Structures are given as C-alpha cells and as structure tokens.
XYZ file of C-alpha atoms in Angstrom:
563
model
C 17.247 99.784 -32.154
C 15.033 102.440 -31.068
C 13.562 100.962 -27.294
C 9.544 101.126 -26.922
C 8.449 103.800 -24.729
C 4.803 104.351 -23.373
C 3.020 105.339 -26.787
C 0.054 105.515 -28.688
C -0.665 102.185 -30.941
C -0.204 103.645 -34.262
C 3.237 105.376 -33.022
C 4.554 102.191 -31.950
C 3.268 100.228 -35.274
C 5.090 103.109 -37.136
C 8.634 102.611 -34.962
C 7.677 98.555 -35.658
C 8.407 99.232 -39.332
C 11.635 101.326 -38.413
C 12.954 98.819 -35.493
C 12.027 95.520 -37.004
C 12.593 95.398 -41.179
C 16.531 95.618 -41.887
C 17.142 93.868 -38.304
C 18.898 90.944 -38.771
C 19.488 89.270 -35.370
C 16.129 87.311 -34.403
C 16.532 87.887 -30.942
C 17.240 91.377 -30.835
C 13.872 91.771 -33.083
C 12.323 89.559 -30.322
C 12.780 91.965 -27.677
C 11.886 95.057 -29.415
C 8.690 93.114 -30.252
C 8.040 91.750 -26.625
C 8.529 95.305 -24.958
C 6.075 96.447 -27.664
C 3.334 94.255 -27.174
C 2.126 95.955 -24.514
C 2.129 99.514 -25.959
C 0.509 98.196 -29.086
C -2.539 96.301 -27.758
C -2.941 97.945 -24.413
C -2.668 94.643 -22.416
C -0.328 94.373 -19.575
C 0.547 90.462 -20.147
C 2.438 90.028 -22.939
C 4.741 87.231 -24.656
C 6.127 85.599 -27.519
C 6.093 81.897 -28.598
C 8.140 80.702 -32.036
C 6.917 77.532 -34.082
C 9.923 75.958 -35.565
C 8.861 73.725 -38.602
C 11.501 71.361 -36.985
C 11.724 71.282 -33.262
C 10.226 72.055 -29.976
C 8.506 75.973 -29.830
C 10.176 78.308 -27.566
C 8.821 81.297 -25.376
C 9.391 84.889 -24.373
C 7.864 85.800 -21.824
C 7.832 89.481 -20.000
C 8.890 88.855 -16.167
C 7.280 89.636 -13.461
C 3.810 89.029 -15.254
C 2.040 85.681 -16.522
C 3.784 82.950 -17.466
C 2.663 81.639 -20.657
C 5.114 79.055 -21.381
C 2.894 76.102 -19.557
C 0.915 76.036 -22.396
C 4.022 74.701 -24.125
C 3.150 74.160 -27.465
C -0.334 76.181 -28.790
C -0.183 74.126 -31.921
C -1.654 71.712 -29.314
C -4.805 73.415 -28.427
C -7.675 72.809 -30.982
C -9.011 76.529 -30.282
C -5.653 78.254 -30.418
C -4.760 75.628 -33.802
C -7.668 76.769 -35.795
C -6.366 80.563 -35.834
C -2.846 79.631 -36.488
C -3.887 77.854 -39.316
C -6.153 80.169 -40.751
C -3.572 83.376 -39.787
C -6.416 85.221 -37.858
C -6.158 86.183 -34.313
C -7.641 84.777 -31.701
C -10.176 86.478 -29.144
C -11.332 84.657 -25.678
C -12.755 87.595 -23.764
C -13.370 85.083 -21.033
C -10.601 82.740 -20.653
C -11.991 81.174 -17.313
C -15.373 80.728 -18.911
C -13.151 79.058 -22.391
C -11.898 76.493 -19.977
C -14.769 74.657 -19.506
C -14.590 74.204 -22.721
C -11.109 72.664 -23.273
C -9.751 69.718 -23.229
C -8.319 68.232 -19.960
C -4.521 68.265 -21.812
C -4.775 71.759 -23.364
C -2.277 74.194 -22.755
C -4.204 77.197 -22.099
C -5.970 75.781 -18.960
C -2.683 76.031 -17.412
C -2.991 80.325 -17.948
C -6.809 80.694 -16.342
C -5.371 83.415 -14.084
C -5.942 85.499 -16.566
C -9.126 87.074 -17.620
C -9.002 87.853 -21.148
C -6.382 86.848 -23.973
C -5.540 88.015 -27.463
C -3.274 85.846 -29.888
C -2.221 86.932 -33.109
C -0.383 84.519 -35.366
C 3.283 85.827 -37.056
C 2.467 84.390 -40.822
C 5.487 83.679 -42.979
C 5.496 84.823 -46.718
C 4.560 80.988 -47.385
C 1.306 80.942 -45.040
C 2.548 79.106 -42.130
C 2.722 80.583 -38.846
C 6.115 80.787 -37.394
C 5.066 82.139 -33.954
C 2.608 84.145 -32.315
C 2.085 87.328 -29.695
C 0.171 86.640 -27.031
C -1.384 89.805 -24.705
C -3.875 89.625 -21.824
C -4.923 90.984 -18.860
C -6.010 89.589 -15.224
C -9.035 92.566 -15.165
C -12.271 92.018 -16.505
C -11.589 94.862 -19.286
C -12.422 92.705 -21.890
C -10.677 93.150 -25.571
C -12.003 95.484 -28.184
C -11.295 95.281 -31.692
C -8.714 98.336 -31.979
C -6.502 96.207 -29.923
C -6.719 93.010 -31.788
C -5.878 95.198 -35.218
C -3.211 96.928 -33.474
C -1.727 93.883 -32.356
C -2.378 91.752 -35.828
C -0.520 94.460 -37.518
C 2.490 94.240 -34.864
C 2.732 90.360 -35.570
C 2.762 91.138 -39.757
C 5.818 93.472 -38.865
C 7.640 90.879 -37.334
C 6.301 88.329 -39.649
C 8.054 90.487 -42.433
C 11.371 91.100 -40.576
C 11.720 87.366 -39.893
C 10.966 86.751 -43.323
C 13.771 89.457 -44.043
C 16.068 87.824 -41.701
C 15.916 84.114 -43.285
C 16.289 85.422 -46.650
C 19.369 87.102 -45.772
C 20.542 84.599 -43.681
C 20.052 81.929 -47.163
C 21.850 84.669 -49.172
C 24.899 84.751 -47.079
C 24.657 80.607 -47.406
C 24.353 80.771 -50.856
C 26.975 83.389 -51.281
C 29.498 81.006 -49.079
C 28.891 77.956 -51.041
C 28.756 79.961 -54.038
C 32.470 81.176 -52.821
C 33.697 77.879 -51.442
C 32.664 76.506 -55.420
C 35.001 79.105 -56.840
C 38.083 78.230 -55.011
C 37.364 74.962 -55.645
C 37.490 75.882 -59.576
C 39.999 78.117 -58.918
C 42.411 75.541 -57.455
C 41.249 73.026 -60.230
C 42.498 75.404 -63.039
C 45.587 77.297 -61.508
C 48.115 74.351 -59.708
C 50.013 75.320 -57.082
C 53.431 76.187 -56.767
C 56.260 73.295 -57.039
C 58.695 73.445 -54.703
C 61.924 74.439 -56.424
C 65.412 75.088 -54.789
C 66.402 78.066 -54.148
C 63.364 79.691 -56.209
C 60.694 81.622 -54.664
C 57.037 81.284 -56.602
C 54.045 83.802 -56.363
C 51.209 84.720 -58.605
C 47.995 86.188 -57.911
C 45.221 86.926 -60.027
C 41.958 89.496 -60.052
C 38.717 88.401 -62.647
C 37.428 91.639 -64.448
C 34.333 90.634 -63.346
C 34.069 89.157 -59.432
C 30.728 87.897 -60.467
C 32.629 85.552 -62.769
C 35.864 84.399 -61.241
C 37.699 82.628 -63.816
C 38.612 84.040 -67.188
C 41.054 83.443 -69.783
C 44.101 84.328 -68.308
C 45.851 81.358 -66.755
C 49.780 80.000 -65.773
C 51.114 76.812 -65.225
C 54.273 75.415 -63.777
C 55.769 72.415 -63.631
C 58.802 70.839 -62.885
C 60.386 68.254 -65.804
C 61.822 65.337 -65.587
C 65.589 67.059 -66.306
C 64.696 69.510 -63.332
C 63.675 72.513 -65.659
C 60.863 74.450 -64.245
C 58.213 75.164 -66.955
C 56.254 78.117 -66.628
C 53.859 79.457 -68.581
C 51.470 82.417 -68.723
C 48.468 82.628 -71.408
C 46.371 85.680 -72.175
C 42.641 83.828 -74.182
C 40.713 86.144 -76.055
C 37.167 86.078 -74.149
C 36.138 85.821 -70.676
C 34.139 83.716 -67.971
C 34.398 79.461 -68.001
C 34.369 79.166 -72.319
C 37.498 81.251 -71.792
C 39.266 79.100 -69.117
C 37.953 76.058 -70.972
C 39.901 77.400 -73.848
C 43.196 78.696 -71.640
C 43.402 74.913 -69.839
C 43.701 73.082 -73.592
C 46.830 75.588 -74.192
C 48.163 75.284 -70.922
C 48.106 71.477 -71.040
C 49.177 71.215 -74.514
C 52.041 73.195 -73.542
C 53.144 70.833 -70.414
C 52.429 67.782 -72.383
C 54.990 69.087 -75.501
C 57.484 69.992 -72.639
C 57.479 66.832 -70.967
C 57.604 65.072 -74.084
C 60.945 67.009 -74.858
C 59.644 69.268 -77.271
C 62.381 72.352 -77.577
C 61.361 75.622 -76.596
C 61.413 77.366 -79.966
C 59.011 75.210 -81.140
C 56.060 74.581 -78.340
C 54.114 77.469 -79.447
C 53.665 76.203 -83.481
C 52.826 72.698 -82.714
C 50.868 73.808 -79.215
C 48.516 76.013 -81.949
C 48.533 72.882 -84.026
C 46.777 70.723 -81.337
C 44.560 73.181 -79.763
C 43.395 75.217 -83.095
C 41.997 71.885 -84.361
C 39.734 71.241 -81.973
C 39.117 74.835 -81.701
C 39.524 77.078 -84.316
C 38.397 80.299 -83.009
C 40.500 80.375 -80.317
C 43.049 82.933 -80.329
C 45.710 82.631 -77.414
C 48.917 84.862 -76.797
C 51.324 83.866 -74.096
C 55.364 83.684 -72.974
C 56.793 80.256 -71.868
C 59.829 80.379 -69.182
C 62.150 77.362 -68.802
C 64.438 78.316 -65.800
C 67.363 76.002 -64.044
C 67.179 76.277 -60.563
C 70.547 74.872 -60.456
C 72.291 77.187 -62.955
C 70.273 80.026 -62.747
C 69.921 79.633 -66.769
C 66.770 81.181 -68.315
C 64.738 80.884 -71.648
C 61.953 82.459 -73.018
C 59.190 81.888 -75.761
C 56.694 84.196 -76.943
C 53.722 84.133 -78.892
C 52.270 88.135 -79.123
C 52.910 88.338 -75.454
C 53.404 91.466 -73.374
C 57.455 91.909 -72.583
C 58.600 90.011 -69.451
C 59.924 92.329 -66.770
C 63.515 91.973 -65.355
C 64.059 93.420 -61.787
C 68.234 93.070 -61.339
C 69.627 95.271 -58.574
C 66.752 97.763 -58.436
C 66.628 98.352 -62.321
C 63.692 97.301 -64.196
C 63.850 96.219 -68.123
C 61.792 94.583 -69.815
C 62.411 91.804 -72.013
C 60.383 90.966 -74.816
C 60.060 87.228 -76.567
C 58.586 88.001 -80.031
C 55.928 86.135 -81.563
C 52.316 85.363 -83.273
C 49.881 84.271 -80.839
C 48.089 80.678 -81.049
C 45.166 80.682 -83.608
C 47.174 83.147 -85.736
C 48.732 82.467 -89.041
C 52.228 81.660 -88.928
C 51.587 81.263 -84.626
C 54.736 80.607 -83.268
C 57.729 81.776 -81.525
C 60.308 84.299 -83.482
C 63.439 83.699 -81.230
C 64.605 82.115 -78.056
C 65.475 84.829 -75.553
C 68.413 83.634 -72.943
C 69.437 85.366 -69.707
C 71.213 84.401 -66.844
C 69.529 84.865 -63.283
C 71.869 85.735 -60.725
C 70.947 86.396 -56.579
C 67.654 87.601 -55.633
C 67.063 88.556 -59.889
C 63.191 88.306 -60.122
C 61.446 87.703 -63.315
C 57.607 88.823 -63.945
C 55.189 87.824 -66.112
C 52.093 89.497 -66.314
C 48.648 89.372 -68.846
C 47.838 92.440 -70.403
C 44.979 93.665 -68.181
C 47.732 95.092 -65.944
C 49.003 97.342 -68.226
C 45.470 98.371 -70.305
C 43.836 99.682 -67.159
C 44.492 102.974 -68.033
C 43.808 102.147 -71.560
C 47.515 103.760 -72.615
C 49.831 100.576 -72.638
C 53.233 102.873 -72.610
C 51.577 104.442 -69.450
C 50.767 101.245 -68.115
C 54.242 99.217 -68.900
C 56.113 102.835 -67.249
C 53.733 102.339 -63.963
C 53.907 98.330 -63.470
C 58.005 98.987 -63.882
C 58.224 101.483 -61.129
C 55.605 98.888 -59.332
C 58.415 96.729 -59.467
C 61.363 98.261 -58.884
C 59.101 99.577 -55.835
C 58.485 96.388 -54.521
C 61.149 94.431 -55.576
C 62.118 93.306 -51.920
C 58.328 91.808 -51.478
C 58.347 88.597 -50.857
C 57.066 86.509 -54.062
C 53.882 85.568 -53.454
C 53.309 89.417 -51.850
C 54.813 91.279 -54.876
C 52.825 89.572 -57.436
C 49.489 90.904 -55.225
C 50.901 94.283 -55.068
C 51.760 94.797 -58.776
C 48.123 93.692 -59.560
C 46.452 95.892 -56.914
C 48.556 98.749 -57.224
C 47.936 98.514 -61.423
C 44.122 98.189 -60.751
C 44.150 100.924 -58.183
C 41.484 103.692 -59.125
C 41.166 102.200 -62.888
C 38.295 100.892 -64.584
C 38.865 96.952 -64.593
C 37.945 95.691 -68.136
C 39.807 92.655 -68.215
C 41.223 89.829 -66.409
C 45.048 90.471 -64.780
C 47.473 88.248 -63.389
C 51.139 88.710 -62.524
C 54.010 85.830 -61.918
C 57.008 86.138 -60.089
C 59.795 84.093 -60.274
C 62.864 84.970 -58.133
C 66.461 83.221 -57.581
C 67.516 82.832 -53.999
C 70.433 80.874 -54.895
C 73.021 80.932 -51.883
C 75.720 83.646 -51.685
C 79.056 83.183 -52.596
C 81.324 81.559 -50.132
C 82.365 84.188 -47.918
C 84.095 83.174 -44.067
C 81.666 83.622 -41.157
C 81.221 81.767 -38.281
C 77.917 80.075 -37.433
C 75.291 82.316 -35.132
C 73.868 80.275 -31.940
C 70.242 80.337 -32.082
C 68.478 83.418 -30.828
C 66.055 82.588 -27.631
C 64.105 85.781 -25.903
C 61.334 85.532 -23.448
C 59.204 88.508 -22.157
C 55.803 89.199 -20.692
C 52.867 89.872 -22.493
C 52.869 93.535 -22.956
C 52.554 95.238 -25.594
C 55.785 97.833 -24.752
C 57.439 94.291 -24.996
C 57.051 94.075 -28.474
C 59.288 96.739 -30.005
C 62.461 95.755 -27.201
C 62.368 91.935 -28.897
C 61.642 93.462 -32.260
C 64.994 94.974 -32.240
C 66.776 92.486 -30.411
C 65.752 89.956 -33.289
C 67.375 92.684 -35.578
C 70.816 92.661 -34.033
C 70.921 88.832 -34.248
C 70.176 88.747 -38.076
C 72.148 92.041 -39.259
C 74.527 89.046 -37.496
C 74.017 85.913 -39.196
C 73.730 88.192 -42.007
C 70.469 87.726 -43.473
C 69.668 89.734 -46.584
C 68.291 93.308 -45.697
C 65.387 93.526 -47.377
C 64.778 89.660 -45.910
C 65.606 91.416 -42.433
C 62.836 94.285 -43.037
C 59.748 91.309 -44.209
C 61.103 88.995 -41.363
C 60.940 91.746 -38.982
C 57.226 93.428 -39.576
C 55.807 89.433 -39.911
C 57.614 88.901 -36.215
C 55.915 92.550 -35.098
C 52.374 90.700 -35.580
C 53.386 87.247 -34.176
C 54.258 88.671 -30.896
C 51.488 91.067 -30.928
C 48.671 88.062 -31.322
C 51.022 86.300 -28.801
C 50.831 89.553 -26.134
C 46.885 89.241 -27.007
C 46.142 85.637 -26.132
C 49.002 84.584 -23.416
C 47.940 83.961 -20.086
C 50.157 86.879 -18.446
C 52.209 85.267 -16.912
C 55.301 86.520 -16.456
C 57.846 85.372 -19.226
C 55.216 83.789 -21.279
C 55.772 84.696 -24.876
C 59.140 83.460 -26.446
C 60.724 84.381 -29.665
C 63.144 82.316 -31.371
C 65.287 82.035 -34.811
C 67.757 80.114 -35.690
C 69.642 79.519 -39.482
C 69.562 76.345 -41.141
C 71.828 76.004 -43.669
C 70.492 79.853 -46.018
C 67.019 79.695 -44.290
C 65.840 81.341 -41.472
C 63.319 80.294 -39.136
C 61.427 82.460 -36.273
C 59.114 80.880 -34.009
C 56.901 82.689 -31.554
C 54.935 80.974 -28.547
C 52.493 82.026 -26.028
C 50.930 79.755 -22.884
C 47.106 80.600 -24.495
C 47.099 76.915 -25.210
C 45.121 77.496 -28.321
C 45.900 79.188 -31.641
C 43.754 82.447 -32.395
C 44.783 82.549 -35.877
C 41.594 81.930 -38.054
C 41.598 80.010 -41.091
C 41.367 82.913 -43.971
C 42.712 82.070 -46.927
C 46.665 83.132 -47.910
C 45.791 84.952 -50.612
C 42.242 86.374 -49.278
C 42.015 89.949 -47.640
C 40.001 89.289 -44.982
C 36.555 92.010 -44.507
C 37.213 94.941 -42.984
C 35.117 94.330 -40.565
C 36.529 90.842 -39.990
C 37.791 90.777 -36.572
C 40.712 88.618 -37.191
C 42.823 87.152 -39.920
C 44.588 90.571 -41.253
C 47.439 89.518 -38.987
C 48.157 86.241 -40.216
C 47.287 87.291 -44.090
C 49.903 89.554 -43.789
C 52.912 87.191 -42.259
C 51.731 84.740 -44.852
C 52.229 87.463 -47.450
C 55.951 87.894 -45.664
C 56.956 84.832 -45.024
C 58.022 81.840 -47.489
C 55.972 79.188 -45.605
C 54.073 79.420 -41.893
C 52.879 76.473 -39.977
C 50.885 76.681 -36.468
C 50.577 73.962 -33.611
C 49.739 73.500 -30.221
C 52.508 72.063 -28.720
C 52.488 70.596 -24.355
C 50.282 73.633 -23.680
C 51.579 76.589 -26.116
C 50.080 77.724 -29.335
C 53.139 77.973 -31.301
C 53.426 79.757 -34.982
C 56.618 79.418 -36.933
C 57.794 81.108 -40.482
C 60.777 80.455 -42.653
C 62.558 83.276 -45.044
C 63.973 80.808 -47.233
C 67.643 81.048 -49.367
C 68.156 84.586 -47.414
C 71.448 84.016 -45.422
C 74.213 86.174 -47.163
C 76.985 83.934 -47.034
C 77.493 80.157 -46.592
C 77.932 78.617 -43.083
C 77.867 75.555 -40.677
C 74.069 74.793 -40.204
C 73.592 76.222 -36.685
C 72.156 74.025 -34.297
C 67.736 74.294 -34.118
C 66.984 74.776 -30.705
C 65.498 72.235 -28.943
C-alpha cells in the first residue's frame, strides 16, 4: 500500500481510491486512512473511531497529538449523533465556545483543547455509519469548506473499501459453508472404503463442472455377508444432483440384489427392472466386481461399460465385461468375466470421462494404460488421483471422471527369513539430518524385505515426516526419533519431535491444499503414500505414525513393536 506523503488534497483522494478499494485487511486500510487524514483536510489532529452495530466503538488515534478516545462513544453526543445519522459532516469552528453548550456527560467536552473540529461520518452501502474521521486543530484557523469536502470524500473511500472488505469477507463464508455442504453430500453419496484383508481401496473423483460437485458417476462397495467385496462403478447419462439422484437408485439396487444373493450374471437385468420403473428415462452403464480377498478370485459384470484395466507385473490389458446398459432394451450382462488376482495385481475401473477428454476414446484408453503401467507402484488411494489428473491434464473437461483401484496385497509365499528387530534412530533437528536417517531407514527395509516400490512410497512419506519434525522440535539435541518396526506383512514408521504439539493442519486426504496454503501439502502427500496415518501428542511429543500395509516380501515371526 502506497504510504501518504505530504500532498495536495485531491492527490491524496486520488491515491485513496488506489490504496483503499481492493484492500482487504481493515486495519491495514485504517492506517493508510489515519496517516491521510491529515494531508486530506489540512488539520494536524487527526483520528479514527469505528461503530460496531454490536459492541463497544474503538479508536485510532495519531500519537503524539490529541487524544480523542475520551469521548468514547460519539453516538453519545446529541450534536455529534445528529450528523452520524443524517451522514453529513460535522463543523464546530469553536469547540470551546460548543461546550457551553453540551451536556455535562458528553464526550466531546473531554477534547476542548482543541480549537476547531471536523467529523465526517464513514456511511455503509445500507446508510448507517460504521465510523467516522475526526481532524482538528489547537489554532484558531478555523475550517473552511474545501477541507470538510476533502475530508467527506476521504471517509466515502473508506466507507466503500469497508463495504468491499465485508462483502468479501461474507463471500469467502459463503464459499466455506457452501464447500463444507458438498463434502457433506459428497460423503452421503460415495461410502467409504471397507476394510478388506489384504486389499488396498482408492478412488477419487473430479465433477465436469466444480460449480456442481456431484454428477452421475458414482461406485459403491460393500462387503457381503460370505466375505465377497462388491464393487461397483456406474456411468448416468446427465449431470448435477437429478443425475446422482438417478446413480444412488442403481447403486443401491445393485447392493440390495447382492446381499440378497442375487448371482452376478444376473444383477444388471433385474437391477434395470427395479430402477427403470420408477424411472424410465434413465439410462445407466456400469461394471460390477465381486473379488475374494481370501482367494484372490475375481468376477466381473458389465452393462455397456468401458473395459476394466488389468495392471499384472507392469503390463496393462484391459478387460472388457460386455453388456447393454440399464434403461436399454435387452439391459443386462452378456458374460461373466473370471480372473485370478495374484500379489500386488491391481484392477481399475474408471467412467468414461477419463478416456473422452481428448474426444478420441482409442487415444484416451492408449494414454490412461500407460497412466497405469506408469503408476502402478502408487499407493491406491494415490494412483486413482493420478490417473484422473494426469487424463484431465490440459483437456477440455466435459464430463464427470472417476477411477477405482482395487489391488491384492496378499502375503508372499513362505520363504525362510528371520525376524528384523525394530529400527530406532534419533538425531537433531537439522535439516542435513534428514537424508543420513532417510537412508538408514532404507538399509533396514531392503532388510526385512519390504516390497520395493513399498520401500520408494515409505521412504519419500518418511522424507516429509522428519522434515515437519526438524521444523517444529525444540532443538534439542537428539530430539526427533524415527522408528519402524514389521508386524506380521505391515510396516509401521513413526516419527516424533519434543514440539509438544502437532503442526499438521486438518486438510482433507484427498484435498490439494492452495498454493498459497502455508501448510498441509506435507501431510496430503504422506496420506497419499501411506495406507493409514494417525497423529497424537503423546507425554510431551507430537508423534505421527503411517502403516504400508501387506508389503513385507516373505512371511515371518511378528517382530516385537517397540515400546
């Protein structure tokens, strides 16, 4: 903000309009406004006094001068009342002459030092004053009229800047209950994940239009009664709430068949037969997965769906489920498509506004495979973001997009190893710290063995613990301590630091915090590594700990948590 130097009125009403409209801190347009005063009406005394509808006024007052704050509250004085009300300034070219005229309890009796005062009320857009500039002088220079326009005007500027200011401050209110009413929607219609052995879970999803944040493409999963995980991913013709209204009566005619027993082949006919009656216009394609954690045993239904994506090994193929969508003729499924999941195998389902982006659907299936095979070794929950950001990446976003992942993490094969001790590691909080425990944590799981590409996540999420940990430790000597240990084929890594407090804000997993946010990247991006994270503050030390779950390559002797 441009400061107020010695200048002409009319220069300083001109950097008023420059200073004071797009600021949004109050008190910063305060100032400005107080060091201006003087320049604008020529009178050395100057200060500022805010009317809160609710609450006691409060002053600014230039040091070293008057102090105007005795008369506490001007809405008190009859004489000072009648201008506020009326949004005119006020004029009492002899203040000492005015106060034999007061009241015995009025404020301005307290200021008779001076010799001359000018008030001009700060209107808001509603008529009400919200403050008021007050200027005067201890000479007997009187006030002309030049000075109480030059000052009147100075008050409308801020008038209009705090008018400015509330309005964006009621937008950004609006626009955080507006957002806090879409995750609650969001979390209504999409469930989260069940927790299945051995099975890591991720989805994420991106509206075609962030203005409306639901659409029609929706999953659901569920575990039933015999253990089978249901999953299911629907595609609804149409977009904003009709279209989720529409997606949630297939999804839940879908899990009510399945836990009823219905068999696979047959969900999607008598699925359209429930929802098509009460709807006939909707129009619905989608793929159904029943997986076994247990056996690794899959199954899939179509219904007009895009082909499921395989990723075995590094290899991508895609396997399709044939079909005719809900509120089709004939809607049903042609064929039951088995496969058999083995280790780390990770099944995707996707809607088709991944692969239309680029409005060529060969083009798009060729780019969301190499997506894949890309970033196969993602955690779940982080590959399912990547696909859809990396398939939305510089292309025109027509419809909605969503991407499941489903991945085995079934232990290894028995293979003779003897149980690792847990790994312990304390250093000080520096940051050329960081890289020395970094690789020391590598040597101890290359031992266990944990999975590489487990190794590489666990590794970059442990890089950002002990970073926040170097930030907010005491300094101490020997104040930040790493830890993992195995339990059973999960891996746990805890990092601690003496700051007594945890510095990790609350974003949202599977919100990218503002750029300009301050914090949060850190821990969005362990929660995008890590299979589950939990924080605590524990006899003094903040304390955040992440598990890599079903990523130990061979079976062992739990090894003993540290205590």
């Amino acid at each position: 903000m441009t400061p107020v130097t010695n200048a002409e009125p009319l220069v300083v009403l001109a950097q008023a309009a420059r200073a004071l409209h797009g600021e949004r801190d109050v008190e910063r347009a305060l100032d400005w406004t107080l060091a201006a005063i003087r320049d604008a009406s020529g009178l050395p005394e100057a200060a500022i006094c805010m009317l809160p509808r609710h609450g006691s006024p409060t002053w600014t007052v230039v040091r070293g001068g008057v102090d105007f704050s005795p008369i506490a509250d001007p809405r008190a004085s009859p004489m000072l009342r009648a201008g506020l009300d009326r949004g005119t300034p006020i004029v009492l070219p002899d203040l000492e002459d005015a106060e034999r005229k007061l009241p015995a309890g009025d404020g301005l009796r307290r200021i008779v030092q001076l010799r001359s005062l000018l008030v001009a009320p700060v209107m808001a857009k509603d008529g009400l004053a919200q403050g008021a500039l007050f200027a005067g002088t201890l000479a007997d220079d009187g006030i002309d009229d030049a000075q109480v326009e030059a000052l009147s005007a100075l008050a409308a500027h801020l008038g209009v800047a705090l008018d400015n200011s509330a309005t964006l401050t009621r937008l950004a209110e609006v626009e955080a209950r507006g957002k806090e009413v879409v995750h609650a929607l969001q979390e209504a219609v999409r469930p989260p994940a069940p927790i299945v052995a051995h099975t890591e879970l991720g989805v994420h999803y991106v509206a075609a239009d962030p203005s409306a944040p639901t659409g029609g493409d929706l999953y659901d999963w569920i575990t039933l009664p015999d253990g089978t995980l249901h999953v299911v991913v629907v595609d609804v013709m149409g977009k904003g709430v009709e279209a989720t209204k529409h997606a949630l009566s297939v999804t839940h005619a879908l899990r009510l068949l399945a836990v009823e027993g219905c068999p696979l082949g047959e969900l999607v006919t008598r699925a359209d037969a429930l929802v098509t009656s009460q709807n006939p216009d909707l129009v619905a394609t989608l793929i159904v997965a029943h997986y076994s954690p247990a056996t690794g045993e899959l199954r899939l239904a179509g219904a007009g769906h895009p082909p499921a994506l395989l990723v075995r090994a590094g290899a991508v193929e895609e396997v399709f489920a044939p079909g005719i969508p809900i509120g089709w003729p004939g809607a049903g499924s042609h064929d039951v498509i088995e496969l058999q999941l083995e280790r780390s195998d990770t099944l995707i389902l996707y809607t088709d506004g991944l692969i239309e982006a680029t409005k060529d659907i060969l083009q798009g299936l060729e780019t969301l495979a190499a997506a894949a095979a890309a970033t196969a070794t993602y955690p779940a929950t982080a590959l399912a973001r990547a696909l859809v950001e990396r398939q939305l990446a510089d292309a025109a976003r027509h419809d909605d997009s969503l991407a499941l992942v489903l991945r085995r993490r079934s232990p290894a094969p028995d293979q003779p190893a003897h149980p690792m001790a847990p790994f312990r590691h304390q250093f000080s909080p520096q940051s050329a710290a960081v890289p020395v425990a970094r690789h020391l944590l590598k040597d101890w799981l290359e031992l266990v063995p944990v999975d590489a590409e487990a190794v590489d996540s666990l590794l970059l999420a442990v890089s950002e613990l002990c970073s926040n940990a170097v930030r907010h430790a005491s300094g101490a000597p020997g104040s930040v301590h790493l830890r993992a240990w195995a339990e059973s084929d999960d891996v746990f890594v805890e990092v601690s630091d003496d700051g007594g407090s945890i510095a990790w804000s609350d974003q949202r997993a599977e919100e990218l915090p503002d750029p300009d946010a301050e914090q949060g990247r850190g821990l969005f991006l362990v929660r995008q590594l890590a299979d589950d994270v939990s924080t605590s503050v524990e006899d003094g030390r903040s304390v955040v700990r992440i598990v890599r779950r079903s990523v130990v390559s061979s079976r062992r002797q739990d090894s003993p948590t540290p205590g």
